[in-house]
Tab-separated table of C-alpha atoms and ligand atoms in Angstrom:
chain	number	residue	atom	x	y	z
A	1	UNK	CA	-11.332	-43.835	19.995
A	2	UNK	CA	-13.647	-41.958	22.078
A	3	UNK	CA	-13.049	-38.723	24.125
A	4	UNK	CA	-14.672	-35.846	25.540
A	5	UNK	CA	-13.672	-33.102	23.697
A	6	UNK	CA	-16.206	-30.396	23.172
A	7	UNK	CA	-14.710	-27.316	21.532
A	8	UNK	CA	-17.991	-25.622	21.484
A	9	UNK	CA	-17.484	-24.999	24.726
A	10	UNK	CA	-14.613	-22.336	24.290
A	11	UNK	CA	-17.786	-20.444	21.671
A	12	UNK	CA	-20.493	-20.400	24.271
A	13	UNK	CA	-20.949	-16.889	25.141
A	14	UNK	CA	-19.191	-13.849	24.192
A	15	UNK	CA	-17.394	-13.395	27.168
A	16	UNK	CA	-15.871	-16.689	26.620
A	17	UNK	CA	-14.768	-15.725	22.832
A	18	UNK	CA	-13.598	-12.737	23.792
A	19	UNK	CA	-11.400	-14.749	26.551
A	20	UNK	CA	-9.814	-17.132	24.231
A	21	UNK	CA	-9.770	-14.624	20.604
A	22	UNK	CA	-6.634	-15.076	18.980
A	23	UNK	CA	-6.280	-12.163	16.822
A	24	UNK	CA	-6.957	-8.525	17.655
A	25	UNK	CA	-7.343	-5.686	15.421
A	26	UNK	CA	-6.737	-1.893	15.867
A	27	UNK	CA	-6.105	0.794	14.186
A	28	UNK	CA	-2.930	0.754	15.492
A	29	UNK	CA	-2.580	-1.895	12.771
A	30	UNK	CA	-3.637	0.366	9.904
A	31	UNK	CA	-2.277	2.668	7.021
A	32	UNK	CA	-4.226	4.491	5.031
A	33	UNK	CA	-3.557	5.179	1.235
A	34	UNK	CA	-4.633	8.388	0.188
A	35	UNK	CA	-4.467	9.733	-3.578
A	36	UNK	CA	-3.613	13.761	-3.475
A	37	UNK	CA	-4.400	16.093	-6.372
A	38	UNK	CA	-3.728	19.660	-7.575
A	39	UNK	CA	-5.544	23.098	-7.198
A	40	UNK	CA	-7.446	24.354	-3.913
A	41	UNK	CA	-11.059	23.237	-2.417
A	42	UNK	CA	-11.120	19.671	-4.262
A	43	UNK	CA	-12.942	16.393	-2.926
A	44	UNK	CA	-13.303	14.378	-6.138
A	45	UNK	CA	-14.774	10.715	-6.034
A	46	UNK	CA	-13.136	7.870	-7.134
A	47	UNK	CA	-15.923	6.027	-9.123
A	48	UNK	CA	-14.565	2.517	-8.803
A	49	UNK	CA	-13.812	3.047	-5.191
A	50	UNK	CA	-17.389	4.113	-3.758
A	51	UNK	CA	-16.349	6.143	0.047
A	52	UNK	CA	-12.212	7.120	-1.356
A	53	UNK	CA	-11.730	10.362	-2.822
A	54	UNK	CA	-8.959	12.226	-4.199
A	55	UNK	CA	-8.319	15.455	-2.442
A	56	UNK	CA	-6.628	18.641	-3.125
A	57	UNK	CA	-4.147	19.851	-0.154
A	58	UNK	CA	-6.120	22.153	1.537
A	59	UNK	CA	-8.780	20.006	2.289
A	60	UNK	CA	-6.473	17.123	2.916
A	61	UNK	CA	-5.233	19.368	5.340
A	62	UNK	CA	-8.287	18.670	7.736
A	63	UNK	CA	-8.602	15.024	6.702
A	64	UNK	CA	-5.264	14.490	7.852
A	65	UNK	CA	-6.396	15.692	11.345
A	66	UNK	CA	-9.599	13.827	11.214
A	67	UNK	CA	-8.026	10.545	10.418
A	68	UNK	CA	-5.121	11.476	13.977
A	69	UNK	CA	-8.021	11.182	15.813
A	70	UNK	CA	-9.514	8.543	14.833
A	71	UNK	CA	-6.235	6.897	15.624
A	72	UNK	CA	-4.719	5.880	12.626
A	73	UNK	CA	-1.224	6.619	12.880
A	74	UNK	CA	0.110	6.229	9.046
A	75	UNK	CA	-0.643	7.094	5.507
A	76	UNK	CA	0.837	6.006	2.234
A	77	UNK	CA	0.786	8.546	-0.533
A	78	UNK	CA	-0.016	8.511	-3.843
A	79	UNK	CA	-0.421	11.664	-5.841
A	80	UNK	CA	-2.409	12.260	-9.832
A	81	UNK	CA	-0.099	14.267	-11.757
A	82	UNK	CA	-1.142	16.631	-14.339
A	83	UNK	CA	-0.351	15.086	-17.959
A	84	UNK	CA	1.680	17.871	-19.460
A	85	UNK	CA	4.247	16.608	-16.477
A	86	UNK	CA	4.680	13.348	-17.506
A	87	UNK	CA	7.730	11.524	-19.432
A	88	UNK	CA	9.311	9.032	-19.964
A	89	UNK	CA	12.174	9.764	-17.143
A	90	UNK	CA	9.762	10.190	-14.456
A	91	UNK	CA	11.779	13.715	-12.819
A	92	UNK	CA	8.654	15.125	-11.671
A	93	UNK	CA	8.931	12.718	-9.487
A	94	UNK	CA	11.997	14.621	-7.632
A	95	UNK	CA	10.553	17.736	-8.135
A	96	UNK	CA	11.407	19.370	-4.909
A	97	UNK	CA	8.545	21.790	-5.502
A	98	UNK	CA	6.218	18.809	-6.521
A	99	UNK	CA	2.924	17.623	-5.155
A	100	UNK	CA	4.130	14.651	-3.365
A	101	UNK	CA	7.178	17.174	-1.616
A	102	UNK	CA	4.524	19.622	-0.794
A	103	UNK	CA	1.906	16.882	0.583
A	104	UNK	CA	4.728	15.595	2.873
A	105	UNK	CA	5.441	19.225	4.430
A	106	UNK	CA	1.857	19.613	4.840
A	107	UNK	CA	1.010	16.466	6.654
A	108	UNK	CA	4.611	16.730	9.130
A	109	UNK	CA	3.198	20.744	9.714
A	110	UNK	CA	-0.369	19.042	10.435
A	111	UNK	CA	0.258	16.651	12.672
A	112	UNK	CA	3.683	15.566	13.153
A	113	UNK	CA	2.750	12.169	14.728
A	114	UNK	CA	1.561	10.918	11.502
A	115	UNK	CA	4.152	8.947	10.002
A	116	UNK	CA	4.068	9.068	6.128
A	117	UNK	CA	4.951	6.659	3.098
A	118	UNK	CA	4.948	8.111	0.245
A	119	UNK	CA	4.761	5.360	-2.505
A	120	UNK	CA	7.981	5.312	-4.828
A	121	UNK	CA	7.155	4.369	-8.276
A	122	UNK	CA	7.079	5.953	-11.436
A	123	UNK	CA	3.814	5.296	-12.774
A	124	UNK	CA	1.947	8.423	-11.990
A	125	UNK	CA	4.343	10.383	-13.856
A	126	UNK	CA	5.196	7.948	-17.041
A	127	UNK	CA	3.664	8.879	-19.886
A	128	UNK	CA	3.111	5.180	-20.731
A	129	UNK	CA	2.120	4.736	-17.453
A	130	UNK	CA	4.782	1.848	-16.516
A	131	UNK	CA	6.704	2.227	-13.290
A	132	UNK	CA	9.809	1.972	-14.782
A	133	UNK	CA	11.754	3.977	-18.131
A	134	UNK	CA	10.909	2.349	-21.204
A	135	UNK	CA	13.428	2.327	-24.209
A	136	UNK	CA	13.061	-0.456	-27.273
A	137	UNK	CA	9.826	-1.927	-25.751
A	138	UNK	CA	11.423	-2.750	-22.403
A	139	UNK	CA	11.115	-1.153	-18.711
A	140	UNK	CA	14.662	-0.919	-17.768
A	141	UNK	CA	16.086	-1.588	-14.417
A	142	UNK	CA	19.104	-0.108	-13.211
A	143	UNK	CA	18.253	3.458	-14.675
A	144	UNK	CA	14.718	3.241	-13.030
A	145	UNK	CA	16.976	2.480	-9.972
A	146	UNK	CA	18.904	5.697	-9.989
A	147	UNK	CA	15.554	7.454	-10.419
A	148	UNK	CA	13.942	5.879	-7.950
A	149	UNK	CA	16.681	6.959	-5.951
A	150	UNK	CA	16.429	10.379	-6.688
A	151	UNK	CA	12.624	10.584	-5.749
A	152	UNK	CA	13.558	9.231	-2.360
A	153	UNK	CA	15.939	11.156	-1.351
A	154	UNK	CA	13.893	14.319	-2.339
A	155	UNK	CA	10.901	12.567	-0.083
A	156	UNK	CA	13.126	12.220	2.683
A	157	UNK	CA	14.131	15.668	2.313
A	158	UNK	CA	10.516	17.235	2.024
A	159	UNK	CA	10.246	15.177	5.738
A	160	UNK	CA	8.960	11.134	4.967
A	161	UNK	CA	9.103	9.362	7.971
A	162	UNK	CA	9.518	5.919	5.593
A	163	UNK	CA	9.328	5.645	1.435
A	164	UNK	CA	7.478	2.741	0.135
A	165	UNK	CA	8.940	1.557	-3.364
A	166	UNK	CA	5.867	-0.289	-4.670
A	167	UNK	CA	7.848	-0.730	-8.699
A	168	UNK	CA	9.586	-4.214	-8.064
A	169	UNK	CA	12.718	-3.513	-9.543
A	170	UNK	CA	15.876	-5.474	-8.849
A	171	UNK	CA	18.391	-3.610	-6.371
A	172	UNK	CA	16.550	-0.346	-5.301
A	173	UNK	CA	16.263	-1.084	-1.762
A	174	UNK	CA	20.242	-1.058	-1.058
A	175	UNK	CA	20.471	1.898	-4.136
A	176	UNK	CA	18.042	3.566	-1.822
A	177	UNK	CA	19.294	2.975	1.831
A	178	UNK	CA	22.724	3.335	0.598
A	179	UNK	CA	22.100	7.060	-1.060
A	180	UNK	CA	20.383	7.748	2.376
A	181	UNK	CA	23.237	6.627	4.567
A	182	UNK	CA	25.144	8.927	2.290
A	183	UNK	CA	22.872	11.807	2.598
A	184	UNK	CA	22.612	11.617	6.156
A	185	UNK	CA	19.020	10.130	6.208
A	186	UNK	CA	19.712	7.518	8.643
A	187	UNK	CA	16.251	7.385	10.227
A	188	UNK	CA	14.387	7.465	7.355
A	189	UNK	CA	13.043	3.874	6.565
A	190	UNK	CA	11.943	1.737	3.791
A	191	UNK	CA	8.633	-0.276	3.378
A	192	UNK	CA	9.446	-2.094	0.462
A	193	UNK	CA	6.511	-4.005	-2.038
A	194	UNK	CA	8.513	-7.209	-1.980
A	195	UNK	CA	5.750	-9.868	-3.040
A	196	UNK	CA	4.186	-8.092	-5.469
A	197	UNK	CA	1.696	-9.678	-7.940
A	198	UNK	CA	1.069	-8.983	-11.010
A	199	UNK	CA	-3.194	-8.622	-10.103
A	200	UNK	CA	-6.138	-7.350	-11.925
A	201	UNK	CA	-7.032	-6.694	-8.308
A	202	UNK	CA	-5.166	-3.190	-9.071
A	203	UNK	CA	-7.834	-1.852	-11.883
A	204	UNK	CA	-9.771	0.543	-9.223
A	205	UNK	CA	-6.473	2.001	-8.451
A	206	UNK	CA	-5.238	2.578	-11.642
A	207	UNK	CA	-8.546	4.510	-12.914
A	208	UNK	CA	-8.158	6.675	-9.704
A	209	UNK	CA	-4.464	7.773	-11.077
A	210	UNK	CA	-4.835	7.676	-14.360
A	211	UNK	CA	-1.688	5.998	-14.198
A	212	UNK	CA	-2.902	1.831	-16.395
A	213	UNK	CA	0.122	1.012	-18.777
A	214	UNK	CA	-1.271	2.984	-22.294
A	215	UNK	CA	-2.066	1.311	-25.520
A	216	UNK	CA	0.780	1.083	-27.744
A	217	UNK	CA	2.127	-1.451	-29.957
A	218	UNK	CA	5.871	-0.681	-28.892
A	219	UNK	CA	5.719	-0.740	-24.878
A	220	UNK	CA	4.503	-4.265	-22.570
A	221	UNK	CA	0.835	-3.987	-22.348
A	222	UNK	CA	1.216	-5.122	-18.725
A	223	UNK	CA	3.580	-5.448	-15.829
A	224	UNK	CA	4.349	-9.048	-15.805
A	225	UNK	CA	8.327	-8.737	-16.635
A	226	UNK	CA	8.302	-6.785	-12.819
A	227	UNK	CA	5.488	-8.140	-10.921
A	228	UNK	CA	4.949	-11.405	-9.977
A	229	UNK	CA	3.152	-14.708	-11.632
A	230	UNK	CA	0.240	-15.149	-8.859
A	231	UNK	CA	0.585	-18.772	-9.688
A	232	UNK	CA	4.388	-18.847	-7.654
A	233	UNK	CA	5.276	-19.007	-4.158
A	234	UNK	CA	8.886	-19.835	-4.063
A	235	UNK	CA	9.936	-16.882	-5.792
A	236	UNK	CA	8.137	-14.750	-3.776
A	237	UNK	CA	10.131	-16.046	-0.580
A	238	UNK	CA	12.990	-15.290	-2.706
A	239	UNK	CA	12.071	-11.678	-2.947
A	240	UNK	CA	11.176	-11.203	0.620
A	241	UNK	CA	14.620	-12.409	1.578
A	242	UNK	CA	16.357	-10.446	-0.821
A	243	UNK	CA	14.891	-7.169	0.036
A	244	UNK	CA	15.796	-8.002	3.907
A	245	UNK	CA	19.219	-8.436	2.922
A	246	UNK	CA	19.287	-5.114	1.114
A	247	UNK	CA	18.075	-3.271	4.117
A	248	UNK	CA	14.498	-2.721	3.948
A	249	UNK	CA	13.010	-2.492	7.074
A	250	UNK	CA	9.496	-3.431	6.625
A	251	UNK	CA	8.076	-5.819	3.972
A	252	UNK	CA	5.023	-5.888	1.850
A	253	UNK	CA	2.743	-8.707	0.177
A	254	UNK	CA	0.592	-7.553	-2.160
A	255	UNK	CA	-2.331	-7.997	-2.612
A	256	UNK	CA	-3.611	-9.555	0.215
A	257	UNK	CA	-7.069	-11.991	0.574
A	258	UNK	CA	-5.728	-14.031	-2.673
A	259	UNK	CA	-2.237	-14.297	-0.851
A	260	UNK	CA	-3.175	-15.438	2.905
A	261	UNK	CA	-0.559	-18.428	2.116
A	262	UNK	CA	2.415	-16.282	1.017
A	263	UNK	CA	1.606	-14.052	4.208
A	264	UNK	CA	2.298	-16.741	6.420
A	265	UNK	CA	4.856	-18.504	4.922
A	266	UNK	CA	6.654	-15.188	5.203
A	267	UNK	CA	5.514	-15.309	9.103
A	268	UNK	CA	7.630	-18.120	9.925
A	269	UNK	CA	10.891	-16.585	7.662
A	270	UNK	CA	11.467	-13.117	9.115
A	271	UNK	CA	11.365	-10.722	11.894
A	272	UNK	CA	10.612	-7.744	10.248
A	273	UNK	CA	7.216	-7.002	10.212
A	274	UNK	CA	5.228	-7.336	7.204
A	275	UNK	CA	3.075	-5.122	6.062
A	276	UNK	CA	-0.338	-6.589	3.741
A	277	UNK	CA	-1.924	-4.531	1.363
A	278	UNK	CA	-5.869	-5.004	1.095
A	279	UNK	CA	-6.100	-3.528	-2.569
A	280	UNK	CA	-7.867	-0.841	-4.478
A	281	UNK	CA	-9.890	-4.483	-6.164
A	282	UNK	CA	-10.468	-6.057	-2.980
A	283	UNK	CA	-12.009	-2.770	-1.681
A	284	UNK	CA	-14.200	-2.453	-4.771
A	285	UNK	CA	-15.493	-5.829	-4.501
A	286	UNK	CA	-16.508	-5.634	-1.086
A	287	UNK	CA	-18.195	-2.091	-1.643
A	288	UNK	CA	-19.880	-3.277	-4.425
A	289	UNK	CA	-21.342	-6.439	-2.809
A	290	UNK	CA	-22.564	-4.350	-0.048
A	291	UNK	CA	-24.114	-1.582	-1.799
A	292	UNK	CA	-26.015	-4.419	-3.663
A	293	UNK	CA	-27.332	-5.696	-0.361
A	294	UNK	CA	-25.579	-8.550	-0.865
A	295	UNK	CA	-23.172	-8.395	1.654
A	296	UNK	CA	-23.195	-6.897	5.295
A	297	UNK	CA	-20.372	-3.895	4.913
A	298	UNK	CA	-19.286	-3.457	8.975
A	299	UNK	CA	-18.461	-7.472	9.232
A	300	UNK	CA	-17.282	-8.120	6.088
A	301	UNK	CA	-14.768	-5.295	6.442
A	302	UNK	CA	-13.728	-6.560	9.854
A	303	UNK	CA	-13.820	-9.975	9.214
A	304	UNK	CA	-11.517	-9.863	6.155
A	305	UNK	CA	-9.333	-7.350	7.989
A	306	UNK	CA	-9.230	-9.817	10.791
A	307	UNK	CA	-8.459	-12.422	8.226
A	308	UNK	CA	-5.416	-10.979	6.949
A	309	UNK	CA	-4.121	-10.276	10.256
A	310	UNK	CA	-4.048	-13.658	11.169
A	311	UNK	CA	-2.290	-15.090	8.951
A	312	UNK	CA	0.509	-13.114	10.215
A	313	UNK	CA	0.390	-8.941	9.004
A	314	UNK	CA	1.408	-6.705	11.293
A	315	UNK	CA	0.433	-3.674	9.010
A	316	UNK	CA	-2.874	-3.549	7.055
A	317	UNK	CA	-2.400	-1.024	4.219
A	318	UNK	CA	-6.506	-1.361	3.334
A	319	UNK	CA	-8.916	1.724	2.219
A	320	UNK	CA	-11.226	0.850	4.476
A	321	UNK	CA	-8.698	2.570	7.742
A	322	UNK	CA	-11.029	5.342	8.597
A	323	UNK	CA	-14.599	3.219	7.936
A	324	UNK	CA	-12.632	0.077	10.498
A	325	UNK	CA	-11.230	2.839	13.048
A	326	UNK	CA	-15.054	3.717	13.515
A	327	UNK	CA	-16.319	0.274	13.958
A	328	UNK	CA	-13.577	-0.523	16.236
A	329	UNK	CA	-14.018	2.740	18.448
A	330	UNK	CA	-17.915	2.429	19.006
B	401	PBG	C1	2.048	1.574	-8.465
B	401	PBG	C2	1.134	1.020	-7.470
B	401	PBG	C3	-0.007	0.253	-7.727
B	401	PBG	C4	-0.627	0.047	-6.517
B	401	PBG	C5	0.147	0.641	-5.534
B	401	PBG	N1	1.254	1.233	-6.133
B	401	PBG	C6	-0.576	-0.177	-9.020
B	401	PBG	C7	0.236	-0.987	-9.910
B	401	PBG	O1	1.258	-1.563	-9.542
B	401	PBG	O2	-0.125	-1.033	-11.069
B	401	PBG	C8	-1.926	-0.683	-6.354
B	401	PBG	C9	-2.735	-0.306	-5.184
B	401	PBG	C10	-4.156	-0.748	-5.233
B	401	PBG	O3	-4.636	-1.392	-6.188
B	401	PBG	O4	-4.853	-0.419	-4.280
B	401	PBG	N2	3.349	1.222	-8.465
């Protein structure tokens, strides 16, 4: 049958695309993870992450205020912990004098309008550098649950706006809301890593932390009994739903490019808003295509950004916050 239709129309100028664009970005849409470290005047690069570094506090200190006015509202924290403070139990992690504590009072004295999300896990401070307690070759969930606990409620104490439990155990989002109904932490929220694969898109991140699962005959070599088979779908809807019904009040795929499907069958399930994470592998690859010549950096940044939003994120957790906020502003 014949008919008219010519959709080119709607693409003819710019004005005309810019009339009819679906999807717009912002840096209202992003959150930045940073990676904190010890000692005073520090800036160190992250080799498989070309542009992040890891900073000490001081100097984070004027990053912090840098990245307010660029507009980006949020950060997620990660911090590297010195070795001779890791364990098996993970209770630097609660530490109220700890790094992660102290970043959070810094950043809340900085600028209080930047709402922070410190990532609860216990990976940077296992020594077998699992996010979970290990005992006869397994990571065990309900004591990593009352630990997990613990470092929350001593984030929400050092001032977190949100914490972000990125470990995928079963049952720590009620453990957690539930200690900080008790405590009196009402406002404090929870972005909880619901879909979470179990990707090799991580490996940038895990160099930056020192924090990869060690070699050793007697521990899982990876962190496929938590994480998720990338091959399943289903049971990722399960997760989402479950962590909705234990309270948390935003939810995270992970990662996000290889998961634009899960993001939007999540869309059409819930009302919270979802948060995506573009991850420490995506970030390399792009980076490294670029600085090859092989890609153009700006679009591909935007476009994949743009990509992600669209299929239904309302938050962008992506490394590329500050480098976007500039090519949005100009
Ligand atoms: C740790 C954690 C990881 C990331 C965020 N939190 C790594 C992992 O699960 O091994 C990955 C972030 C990235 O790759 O950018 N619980």
């Amino acid at each position: 049958m014949m008919n008219f239709n010519r959709n080119r129309r709607m693409r003819a100028n710019q004005s005309i695309r810019d009339l009819v664009r679906e999807t717009t970005l912002t840096t209202n849409d992003f959150v930045l993870p940073i990676f904190v470290m010890e000692g005073s005047g520090k800036k160190e690069p992250i080799s498989s992450m070309p542009g992040v570094y890891r900073y000490s506090l001081d100097l984070l200190k004027n990053e912090i205020k840098d990245l307010y006015s660029y507009g980006i509202k949020a950060v997620n924290i990660y911090v590297k912990v010195s070795d001779h403070l890791k364990d098996n139990t993970g209770k630097e992690a609660w530490n109220p004098n700890g790094l992660m504590q102290d970043t959070l009072k810094m950043i809340k004295d900085t600028e209080p309008g930047m709402i922070t999300m410190p990532d609860v896990a216990l990976d940077p401070y296992s020594i077998y550098g699992h996010d979970g307690i290990i005992e006869n070759g397994q990571v065990l969930n309900d004591p990593t649950v009352e630990a997990l606990v613990k470092m929350s409620l001593s984030h929400a104490e050092a001032g977190a706006d949100f914490v972000a439990p990125s470990d995928m155990m079963d049952g720590r989002v009620v453990a957690i809301r539930e200690a900080f109904e008790e405590h009196g932490h009402h406002n404090v929220g929870i972005v909880s890593y619901a879909a979470k694969y179990a990707s090799a898109f991580y490996g940038p991140f895990r160099s930056a932390l020192d924090s990869a699962p060690v070699e050793n005959a007697n521990i899982p070599k990876d962190k496929k009994t938590y994480q998720m088979d990338f091959a399943n779908s289903r049971e990722a809807i399960r997760e989402v739903l479950d962590d909705v019904d234990e309270g948390a009040d935003i939810i995270m795929i992970k990662p996000g490019l290889p998961n634009l499907d899960i993001i939007a069958k999540v869309r059409e399930l819930i009302t919270q808003p979802i948060a995506v994470y573009q991850v420490s592998g995506e970030y390399a690859m792009i980076k490294a295509a670029a600085q090859n010549g092989w890609l153009e950096n700006d679009k591909v940044i935007l476009e994949s950004l743009h990509s992600i939003k669209r299929a239904g994120a309302d938050l962008i957790f992506t490394y590329f916050a500050k480098e976007a906020a500039q090519l949005l502003n100009k």
